[in-house]
mmCIF file of N, CA, C and O in Angstrom:
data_model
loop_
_atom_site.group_PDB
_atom_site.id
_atom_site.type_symbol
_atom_site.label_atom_id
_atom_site.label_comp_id
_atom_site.label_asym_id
_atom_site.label_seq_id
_atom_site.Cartn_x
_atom_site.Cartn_y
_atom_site.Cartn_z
ATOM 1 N N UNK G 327 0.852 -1.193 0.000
ATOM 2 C CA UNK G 327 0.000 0.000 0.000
ATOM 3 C C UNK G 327 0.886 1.240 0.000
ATOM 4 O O UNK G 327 1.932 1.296 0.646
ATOM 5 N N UNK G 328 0.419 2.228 -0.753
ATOM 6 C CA UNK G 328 1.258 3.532 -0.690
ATOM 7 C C UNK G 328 1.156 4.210 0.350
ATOM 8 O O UNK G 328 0.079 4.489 0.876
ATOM 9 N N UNK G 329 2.399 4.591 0.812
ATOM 10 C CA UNK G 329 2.295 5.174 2.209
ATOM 11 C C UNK G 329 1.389 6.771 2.060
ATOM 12 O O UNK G 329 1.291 7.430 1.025
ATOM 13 N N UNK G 330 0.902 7.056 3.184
ATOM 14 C CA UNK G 330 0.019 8.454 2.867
ATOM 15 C C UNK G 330 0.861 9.438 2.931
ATOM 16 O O UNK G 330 2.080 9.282 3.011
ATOM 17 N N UNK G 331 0.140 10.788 2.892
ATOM 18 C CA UNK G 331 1.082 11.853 2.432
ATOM 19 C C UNK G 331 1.021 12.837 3.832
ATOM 20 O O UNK G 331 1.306 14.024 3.994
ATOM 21 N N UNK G 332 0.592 11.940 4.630
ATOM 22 C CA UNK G 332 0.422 12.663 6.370
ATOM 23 C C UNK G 332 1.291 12.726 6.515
ATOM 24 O O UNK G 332 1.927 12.082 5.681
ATOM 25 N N UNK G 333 1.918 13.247 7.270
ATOM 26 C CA UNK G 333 3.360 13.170 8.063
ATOM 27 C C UNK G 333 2.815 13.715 9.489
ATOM 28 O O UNK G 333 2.232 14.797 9.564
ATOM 29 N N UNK G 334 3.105 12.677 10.902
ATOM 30 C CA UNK G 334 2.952 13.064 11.919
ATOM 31 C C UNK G 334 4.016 14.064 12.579
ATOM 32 O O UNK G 334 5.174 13.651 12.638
ATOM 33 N N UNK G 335 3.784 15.115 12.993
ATOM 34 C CA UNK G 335 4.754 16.034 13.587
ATOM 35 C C UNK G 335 5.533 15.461 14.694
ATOM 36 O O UNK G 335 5.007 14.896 15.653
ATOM 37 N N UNK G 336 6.623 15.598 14.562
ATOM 38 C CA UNK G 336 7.573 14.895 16.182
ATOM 39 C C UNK G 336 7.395 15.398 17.286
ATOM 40 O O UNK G 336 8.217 16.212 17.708
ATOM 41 N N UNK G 337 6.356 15.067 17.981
ATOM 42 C CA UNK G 337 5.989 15.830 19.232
ATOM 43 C C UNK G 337 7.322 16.558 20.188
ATOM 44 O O UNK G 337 7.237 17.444 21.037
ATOM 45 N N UNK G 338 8.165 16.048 19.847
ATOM 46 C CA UNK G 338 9.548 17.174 21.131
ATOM 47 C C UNK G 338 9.542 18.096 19.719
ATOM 48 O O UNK G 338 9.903 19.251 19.942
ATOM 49 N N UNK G 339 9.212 17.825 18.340
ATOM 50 C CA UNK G 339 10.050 19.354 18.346
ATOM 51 C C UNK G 339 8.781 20.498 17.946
ATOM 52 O O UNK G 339 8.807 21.502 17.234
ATOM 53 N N UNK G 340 7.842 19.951 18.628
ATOM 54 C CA UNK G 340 6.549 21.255 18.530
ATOM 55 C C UNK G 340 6.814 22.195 19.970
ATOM 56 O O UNK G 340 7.774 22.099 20.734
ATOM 57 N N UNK G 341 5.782 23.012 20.055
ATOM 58 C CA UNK G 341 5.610 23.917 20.892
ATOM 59 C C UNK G 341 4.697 22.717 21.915
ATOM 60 O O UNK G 341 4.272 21.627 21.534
ATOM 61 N N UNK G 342 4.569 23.351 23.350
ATOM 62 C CA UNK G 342 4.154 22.606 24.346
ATOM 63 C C UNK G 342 2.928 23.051 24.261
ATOM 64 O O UNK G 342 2.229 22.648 25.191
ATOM 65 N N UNK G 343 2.399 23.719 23.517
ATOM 66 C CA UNK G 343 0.748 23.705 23.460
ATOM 67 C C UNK G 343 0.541 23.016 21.791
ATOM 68 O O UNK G 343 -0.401 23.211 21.022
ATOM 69 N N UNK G 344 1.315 22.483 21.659
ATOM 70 C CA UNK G 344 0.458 21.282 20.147
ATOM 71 C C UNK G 344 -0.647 20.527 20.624
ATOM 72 O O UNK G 344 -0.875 20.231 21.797
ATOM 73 N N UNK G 345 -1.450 20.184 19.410
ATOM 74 C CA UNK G 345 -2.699 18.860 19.417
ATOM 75 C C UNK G 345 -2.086 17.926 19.043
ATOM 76 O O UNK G 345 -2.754 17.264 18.249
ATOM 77 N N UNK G 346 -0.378 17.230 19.365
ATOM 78 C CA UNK G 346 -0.228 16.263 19.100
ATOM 79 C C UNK G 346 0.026 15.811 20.032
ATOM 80 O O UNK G 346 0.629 16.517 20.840
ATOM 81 N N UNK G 347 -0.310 14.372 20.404
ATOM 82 C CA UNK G 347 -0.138 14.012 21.506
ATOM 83 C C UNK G 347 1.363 13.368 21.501
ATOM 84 O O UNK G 347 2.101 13.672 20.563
ATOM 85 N N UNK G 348 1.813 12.535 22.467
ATOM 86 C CA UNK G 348 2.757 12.005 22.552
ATOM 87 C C UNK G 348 3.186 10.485 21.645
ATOM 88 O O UNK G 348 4.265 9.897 21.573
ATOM 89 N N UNK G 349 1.831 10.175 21.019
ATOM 90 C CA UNK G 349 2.132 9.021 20.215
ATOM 91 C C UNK G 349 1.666 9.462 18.826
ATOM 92 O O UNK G 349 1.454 8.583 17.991
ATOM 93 N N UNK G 350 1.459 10.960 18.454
ATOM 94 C CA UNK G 350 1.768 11.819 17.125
ATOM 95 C C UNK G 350 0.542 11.931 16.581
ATOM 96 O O UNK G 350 0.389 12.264 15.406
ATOM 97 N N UNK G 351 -0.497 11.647 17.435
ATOM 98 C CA UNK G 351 -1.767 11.880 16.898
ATOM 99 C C UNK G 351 -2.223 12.952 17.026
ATOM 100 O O UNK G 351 -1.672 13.626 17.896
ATOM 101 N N UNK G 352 -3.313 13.567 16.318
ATOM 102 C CA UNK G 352 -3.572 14.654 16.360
ATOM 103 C C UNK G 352 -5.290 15.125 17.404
ATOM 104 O O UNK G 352 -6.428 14.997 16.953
ATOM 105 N N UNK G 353 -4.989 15.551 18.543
ATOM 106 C CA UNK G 353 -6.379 15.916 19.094
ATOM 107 C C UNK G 353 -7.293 16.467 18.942
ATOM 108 O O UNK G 353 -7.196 17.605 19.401
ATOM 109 N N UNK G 354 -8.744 16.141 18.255
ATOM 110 C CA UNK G 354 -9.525 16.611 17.649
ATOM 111 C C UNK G 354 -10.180 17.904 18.420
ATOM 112 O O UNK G 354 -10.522 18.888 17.764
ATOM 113 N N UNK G 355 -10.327 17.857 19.745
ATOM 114 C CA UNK G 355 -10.274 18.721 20.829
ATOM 115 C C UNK G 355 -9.711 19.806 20.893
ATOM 116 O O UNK G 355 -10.277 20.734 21.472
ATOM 117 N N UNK G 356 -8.493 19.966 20.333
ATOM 118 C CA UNK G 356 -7.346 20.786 20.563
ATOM 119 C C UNK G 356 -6.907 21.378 19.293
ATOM 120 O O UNK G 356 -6.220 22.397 19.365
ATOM 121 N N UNK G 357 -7.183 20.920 18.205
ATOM 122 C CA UNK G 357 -6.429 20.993 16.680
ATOM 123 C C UNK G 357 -7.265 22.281 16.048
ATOM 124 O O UNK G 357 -8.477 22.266 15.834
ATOM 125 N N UNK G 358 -6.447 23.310 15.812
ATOM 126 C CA UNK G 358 -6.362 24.541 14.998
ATOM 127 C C UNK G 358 -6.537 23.864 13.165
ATOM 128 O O UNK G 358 -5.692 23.199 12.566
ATOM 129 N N UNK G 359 -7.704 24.252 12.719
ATOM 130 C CA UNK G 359 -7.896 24.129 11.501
ATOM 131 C C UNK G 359 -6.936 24.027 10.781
ATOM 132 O O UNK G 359 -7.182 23.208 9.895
ATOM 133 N N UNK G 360 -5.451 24.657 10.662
ATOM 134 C CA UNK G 360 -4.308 24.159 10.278
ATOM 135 C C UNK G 360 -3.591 23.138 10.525
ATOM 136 O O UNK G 360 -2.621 22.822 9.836
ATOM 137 N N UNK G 361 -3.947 22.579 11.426
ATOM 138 C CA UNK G 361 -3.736 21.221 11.850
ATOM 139 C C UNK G 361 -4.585 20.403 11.477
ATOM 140 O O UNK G 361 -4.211 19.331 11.002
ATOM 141 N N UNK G 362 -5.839 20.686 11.593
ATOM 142 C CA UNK G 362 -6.756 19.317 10.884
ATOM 143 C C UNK G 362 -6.824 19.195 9.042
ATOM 144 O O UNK G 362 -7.494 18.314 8.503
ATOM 145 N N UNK G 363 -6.080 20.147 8.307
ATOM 146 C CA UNK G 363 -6.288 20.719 7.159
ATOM 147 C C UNK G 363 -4.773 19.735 7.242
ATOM 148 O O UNK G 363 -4.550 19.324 6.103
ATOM 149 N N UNK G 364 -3.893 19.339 8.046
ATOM 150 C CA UNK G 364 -2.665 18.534 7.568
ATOM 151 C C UNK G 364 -3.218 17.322 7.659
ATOM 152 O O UNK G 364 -2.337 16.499 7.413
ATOM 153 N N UNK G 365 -4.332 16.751 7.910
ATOM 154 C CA UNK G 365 -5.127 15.219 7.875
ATOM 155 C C UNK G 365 -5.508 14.860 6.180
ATOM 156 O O UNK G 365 -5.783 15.695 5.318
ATOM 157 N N UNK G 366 -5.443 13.606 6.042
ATOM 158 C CA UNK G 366 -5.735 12.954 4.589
ATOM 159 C C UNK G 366 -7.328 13.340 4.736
ATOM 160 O O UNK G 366 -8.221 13.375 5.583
ATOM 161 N N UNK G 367 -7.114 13.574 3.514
ATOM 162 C CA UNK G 367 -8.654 13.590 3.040
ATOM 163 C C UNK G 367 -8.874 15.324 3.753
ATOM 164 O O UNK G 367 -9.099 15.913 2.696
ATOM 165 N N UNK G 368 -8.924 16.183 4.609
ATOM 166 C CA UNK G 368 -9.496 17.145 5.035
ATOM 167 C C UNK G 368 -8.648 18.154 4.236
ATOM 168 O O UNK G 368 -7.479 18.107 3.855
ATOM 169 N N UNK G 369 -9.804 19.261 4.079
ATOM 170 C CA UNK G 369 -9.468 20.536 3.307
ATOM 171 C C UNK G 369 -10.106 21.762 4.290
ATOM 172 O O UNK G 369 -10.799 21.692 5.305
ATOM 173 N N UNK G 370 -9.666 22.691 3.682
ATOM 174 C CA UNK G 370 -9.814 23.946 4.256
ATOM 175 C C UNK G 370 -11.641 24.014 5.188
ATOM 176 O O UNK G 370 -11.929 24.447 6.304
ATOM 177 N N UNK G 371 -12.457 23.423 4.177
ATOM 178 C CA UNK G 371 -13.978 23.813 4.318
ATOM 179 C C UNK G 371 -14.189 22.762 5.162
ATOM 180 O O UNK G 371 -14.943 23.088 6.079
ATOM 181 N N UNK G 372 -13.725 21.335 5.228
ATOM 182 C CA UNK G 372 -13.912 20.388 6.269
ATOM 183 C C UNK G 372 -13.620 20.452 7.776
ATOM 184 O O UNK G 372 -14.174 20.097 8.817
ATOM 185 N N UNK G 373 -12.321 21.165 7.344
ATOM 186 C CA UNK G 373 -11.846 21.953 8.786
ATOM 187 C C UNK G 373 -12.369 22.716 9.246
ATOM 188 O O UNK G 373 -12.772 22.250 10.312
ATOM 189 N N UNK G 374 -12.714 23.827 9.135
ATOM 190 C CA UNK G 374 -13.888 24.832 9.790
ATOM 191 C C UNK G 374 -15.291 24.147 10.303
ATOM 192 O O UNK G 374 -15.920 24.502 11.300
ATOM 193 N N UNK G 375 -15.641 23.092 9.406
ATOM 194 C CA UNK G 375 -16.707 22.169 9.818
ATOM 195 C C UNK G 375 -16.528 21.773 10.985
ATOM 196 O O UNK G 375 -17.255 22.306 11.823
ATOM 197 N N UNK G 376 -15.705 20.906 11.394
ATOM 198 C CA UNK G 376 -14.921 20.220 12.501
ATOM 199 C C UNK G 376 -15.005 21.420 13.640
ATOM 200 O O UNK G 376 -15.657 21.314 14.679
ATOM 201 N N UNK G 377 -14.163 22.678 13.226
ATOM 202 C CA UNK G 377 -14.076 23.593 13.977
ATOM 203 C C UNK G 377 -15.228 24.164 14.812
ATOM 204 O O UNK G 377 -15.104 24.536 15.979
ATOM 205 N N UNK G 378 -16.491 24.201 14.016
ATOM 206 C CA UNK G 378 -17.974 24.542 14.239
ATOM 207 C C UNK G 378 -18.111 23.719 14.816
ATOM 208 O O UNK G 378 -18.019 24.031 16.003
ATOM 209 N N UNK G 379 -18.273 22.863 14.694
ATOM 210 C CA UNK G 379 -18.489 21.563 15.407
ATOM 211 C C UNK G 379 -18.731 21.270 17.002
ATOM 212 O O UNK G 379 -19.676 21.002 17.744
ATOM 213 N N UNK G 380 -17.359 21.474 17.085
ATOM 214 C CA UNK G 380 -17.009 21.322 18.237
ATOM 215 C C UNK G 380 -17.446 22.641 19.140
ATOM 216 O O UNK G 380 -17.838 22.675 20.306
ATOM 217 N N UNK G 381 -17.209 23.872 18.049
ATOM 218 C CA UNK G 381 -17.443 25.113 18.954
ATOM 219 C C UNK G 381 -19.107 24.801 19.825
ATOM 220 O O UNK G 381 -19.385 25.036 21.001
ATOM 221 N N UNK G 382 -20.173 24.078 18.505
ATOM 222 C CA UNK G 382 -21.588 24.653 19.101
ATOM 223 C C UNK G 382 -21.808 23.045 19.666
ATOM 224 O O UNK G 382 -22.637 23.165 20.568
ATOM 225 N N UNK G 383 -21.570 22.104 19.586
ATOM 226 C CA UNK G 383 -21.668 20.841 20.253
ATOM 227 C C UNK G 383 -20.895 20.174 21.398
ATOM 228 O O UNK G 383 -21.334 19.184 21.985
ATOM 229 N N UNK G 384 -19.480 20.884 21.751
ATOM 230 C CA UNK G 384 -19.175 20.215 22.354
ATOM 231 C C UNK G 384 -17.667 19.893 21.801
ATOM 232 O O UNK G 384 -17.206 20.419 20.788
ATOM 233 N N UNK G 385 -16.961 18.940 22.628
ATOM 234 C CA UNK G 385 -15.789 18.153 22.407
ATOM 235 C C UNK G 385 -16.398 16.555 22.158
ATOM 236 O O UNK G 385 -17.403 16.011 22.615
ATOM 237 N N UNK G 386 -15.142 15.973 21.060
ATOM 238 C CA UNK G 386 -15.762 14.947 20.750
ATOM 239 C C UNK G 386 -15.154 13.671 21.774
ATOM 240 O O UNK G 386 -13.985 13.543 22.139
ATOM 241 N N UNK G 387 -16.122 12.935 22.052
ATOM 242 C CA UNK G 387 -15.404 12.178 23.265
ATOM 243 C C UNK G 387 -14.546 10.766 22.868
ATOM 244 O O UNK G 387 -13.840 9.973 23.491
ATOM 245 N N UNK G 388 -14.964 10.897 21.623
ATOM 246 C CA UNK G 388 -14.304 10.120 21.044
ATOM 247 C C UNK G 388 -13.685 9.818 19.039
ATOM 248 O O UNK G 388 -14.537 10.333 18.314
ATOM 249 N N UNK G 389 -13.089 9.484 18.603
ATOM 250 C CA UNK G 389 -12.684 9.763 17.317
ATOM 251 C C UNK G 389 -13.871 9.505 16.324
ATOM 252 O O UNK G 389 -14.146 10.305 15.430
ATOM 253 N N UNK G 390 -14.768 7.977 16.604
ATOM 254 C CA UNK G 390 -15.793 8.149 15.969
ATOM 255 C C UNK G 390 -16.514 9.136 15.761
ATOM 256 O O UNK G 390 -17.070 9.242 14.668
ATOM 257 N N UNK G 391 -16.680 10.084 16.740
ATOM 258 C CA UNK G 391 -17.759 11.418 16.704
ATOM 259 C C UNK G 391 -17.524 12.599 15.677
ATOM 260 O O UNK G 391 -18.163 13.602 15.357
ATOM 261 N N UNK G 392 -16.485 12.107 15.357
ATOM 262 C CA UNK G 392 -16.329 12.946 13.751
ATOM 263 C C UNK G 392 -16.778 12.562 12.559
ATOM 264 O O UNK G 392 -16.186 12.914 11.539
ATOM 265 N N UNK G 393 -17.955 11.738 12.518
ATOM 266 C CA UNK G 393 -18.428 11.106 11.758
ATOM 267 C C UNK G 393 -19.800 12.296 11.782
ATOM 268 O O UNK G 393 -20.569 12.373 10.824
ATOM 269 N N UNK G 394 -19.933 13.108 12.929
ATOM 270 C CA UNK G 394 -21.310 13.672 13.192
ATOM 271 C C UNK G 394 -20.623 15.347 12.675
ATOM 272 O O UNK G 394 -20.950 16.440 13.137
ATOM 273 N N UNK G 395 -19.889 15.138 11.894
ATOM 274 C CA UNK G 395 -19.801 16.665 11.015
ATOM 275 C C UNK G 395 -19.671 16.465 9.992
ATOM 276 O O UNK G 395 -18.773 15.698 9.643
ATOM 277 N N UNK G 396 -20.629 17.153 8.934
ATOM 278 C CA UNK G 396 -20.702 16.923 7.649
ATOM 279 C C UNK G 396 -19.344 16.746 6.778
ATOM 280 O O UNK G 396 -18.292 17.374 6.898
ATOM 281 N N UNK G 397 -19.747 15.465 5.653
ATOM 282 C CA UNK G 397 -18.445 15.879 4.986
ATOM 283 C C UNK G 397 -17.880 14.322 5.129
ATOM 284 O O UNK G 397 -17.400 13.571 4.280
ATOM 285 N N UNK G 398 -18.169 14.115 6.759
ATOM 286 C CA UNK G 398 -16.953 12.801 6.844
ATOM 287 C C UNK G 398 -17.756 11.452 7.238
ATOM 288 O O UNK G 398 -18.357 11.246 8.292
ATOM 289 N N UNK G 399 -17.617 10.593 6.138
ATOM 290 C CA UNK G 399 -17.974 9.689 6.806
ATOM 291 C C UNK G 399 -17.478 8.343 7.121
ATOM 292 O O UNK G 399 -16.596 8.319 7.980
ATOM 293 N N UNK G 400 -17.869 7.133 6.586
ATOM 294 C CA UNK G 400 -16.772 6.446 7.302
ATOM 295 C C UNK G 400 -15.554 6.197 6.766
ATOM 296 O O UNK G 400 -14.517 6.151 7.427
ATOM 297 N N UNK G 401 -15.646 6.012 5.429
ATOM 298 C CA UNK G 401 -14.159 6.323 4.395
ATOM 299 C C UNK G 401 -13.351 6.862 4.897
ATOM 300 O O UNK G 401 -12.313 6.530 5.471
ATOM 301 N N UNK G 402 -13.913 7.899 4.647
ATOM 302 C CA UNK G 402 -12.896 9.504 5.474
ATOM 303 C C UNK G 402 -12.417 9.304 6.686
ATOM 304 O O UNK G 402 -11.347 9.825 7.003
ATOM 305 N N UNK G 403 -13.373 8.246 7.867
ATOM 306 C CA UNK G 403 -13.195 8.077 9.360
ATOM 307 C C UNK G 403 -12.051 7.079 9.137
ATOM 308 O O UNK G 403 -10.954 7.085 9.696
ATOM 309 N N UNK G 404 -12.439 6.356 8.360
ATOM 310 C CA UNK G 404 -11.175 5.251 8.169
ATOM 311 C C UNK G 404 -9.971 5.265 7.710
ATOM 312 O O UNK G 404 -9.185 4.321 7.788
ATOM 313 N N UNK G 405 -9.665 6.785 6.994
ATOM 314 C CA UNK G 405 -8.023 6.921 6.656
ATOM 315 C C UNK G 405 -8.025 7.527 7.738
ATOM 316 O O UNK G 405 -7.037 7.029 8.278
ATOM 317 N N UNK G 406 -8.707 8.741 8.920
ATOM 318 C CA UNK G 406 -8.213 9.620 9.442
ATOM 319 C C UNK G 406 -7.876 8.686 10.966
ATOM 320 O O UNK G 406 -6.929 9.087 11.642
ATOM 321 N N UNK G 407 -8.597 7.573 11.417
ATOM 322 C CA UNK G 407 -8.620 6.699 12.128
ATOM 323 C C UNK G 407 -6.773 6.689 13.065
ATOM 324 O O UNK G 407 -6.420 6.825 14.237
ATOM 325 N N UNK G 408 -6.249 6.518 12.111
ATOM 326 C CA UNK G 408 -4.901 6.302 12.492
ATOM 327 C C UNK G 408 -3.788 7.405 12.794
ATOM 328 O O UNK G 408 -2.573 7.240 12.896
ATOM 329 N N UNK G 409 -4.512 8.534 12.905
ATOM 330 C CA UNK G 409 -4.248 10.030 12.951
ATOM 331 C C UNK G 409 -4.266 10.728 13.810
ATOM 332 O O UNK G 409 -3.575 11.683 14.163
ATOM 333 N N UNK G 410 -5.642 9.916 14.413
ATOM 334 C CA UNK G 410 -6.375 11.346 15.811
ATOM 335 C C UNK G 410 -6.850 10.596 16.233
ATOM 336 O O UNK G 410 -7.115 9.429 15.945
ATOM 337 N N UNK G 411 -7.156 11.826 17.710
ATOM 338 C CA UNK G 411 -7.689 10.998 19.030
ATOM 339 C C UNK G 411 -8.134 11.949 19.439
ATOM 340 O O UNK G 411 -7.878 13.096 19.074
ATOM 341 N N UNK G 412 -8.797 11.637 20.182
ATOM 342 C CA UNK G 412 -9.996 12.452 21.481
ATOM 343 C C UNK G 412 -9.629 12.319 22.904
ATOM 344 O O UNK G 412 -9.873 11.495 23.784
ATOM 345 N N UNK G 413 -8.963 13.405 22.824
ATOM 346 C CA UNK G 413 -8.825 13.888 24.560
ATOM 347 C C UNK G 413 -9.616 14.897 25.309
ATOM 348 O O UNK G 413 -10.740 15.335 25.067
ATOM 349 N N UNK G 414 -9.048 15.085 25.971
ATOM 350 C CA UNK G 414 -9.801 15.766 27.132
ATOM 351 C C UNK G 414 -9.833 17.349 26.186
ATOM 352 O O UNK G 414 -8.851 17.727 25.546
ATOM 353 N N UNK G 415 -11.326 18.244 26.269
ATOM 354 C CA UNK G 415 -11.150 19.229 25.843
ATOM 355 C C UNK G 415 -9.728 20.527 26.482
ATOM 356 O O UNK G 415 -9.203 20.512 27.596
ATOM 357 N N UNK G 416 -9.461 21.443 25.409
ATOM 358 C CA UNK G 416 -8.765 22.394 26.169
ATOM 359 C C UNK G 416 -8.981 23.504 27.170
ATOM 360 O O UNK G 416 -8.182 24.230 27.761
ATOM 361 N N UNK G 417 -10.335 23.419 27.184
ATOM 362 C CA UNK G 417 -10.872 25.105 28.093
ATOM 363 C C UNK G 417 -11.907 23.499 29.374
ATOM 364 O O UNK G 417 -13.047 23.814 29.716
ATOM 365 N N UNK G 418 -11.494 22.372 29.770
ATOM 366 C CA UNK G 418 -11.605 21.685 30.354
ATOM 367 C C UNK G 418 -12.358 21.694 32.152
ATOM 368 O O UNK G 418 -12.955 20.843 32.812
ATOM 369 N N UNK G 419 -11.858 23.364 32.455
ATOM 370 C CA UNK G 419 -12.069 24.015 33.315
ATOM 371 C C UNK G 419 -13.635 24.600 34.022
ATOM 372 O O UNK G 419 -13.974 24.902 35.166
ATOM 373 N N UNK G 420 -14.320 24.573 32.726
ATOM 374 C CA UNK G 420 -15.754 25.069 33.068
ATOM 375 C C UNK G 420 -16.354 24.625 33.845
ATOM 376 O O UNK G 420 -17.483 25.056 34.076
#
């Protein structure tokens, strides 16, 4: 299989506020549209989706739940699968 055209960021050499976690996934919770716009399959307009998303629903509690923003479904869930994860939101505090 051809390898994808993702490239996971090396978590030591980001900034200590990245959405990558420590095993290079990307937190759907946490990820700046420029970050979800570096995922297979997602583009500029998918990302803002995601972004909305989360703003008026919530954090997703889990990776499946990105299936509940337009655009993605399980295809899409199934390359991005190996990518991202669902952690704890960032404003966690409320």
């Amino acid at each position: 299989a051809p390898e994808s055209a993702f490239r996971p960021v090396d978590p030591a050499s980001t900034p200590e506020k990245s959405a990558f976690g420590i095993d290079g996934r990307l937190d759907l919770n946490r990820a700046s549209a420029d970050e979800l716009e570096g995922l297979p399959g997602i583009g500029p307009k998918t990302a803002q989706r995601i972004l909305e998303d989360r703003r008026v629903r919530g954090p997703f509690h889990k990776p499946k739940d990105l299936t509940r923003v337009k655009g993605i479904g399980p295809k899409t869930l199934e390359r991005l699968l190996p990518h991202i994860t669902a952690g704890a939101p960032r404003d966690s505090a409320r």
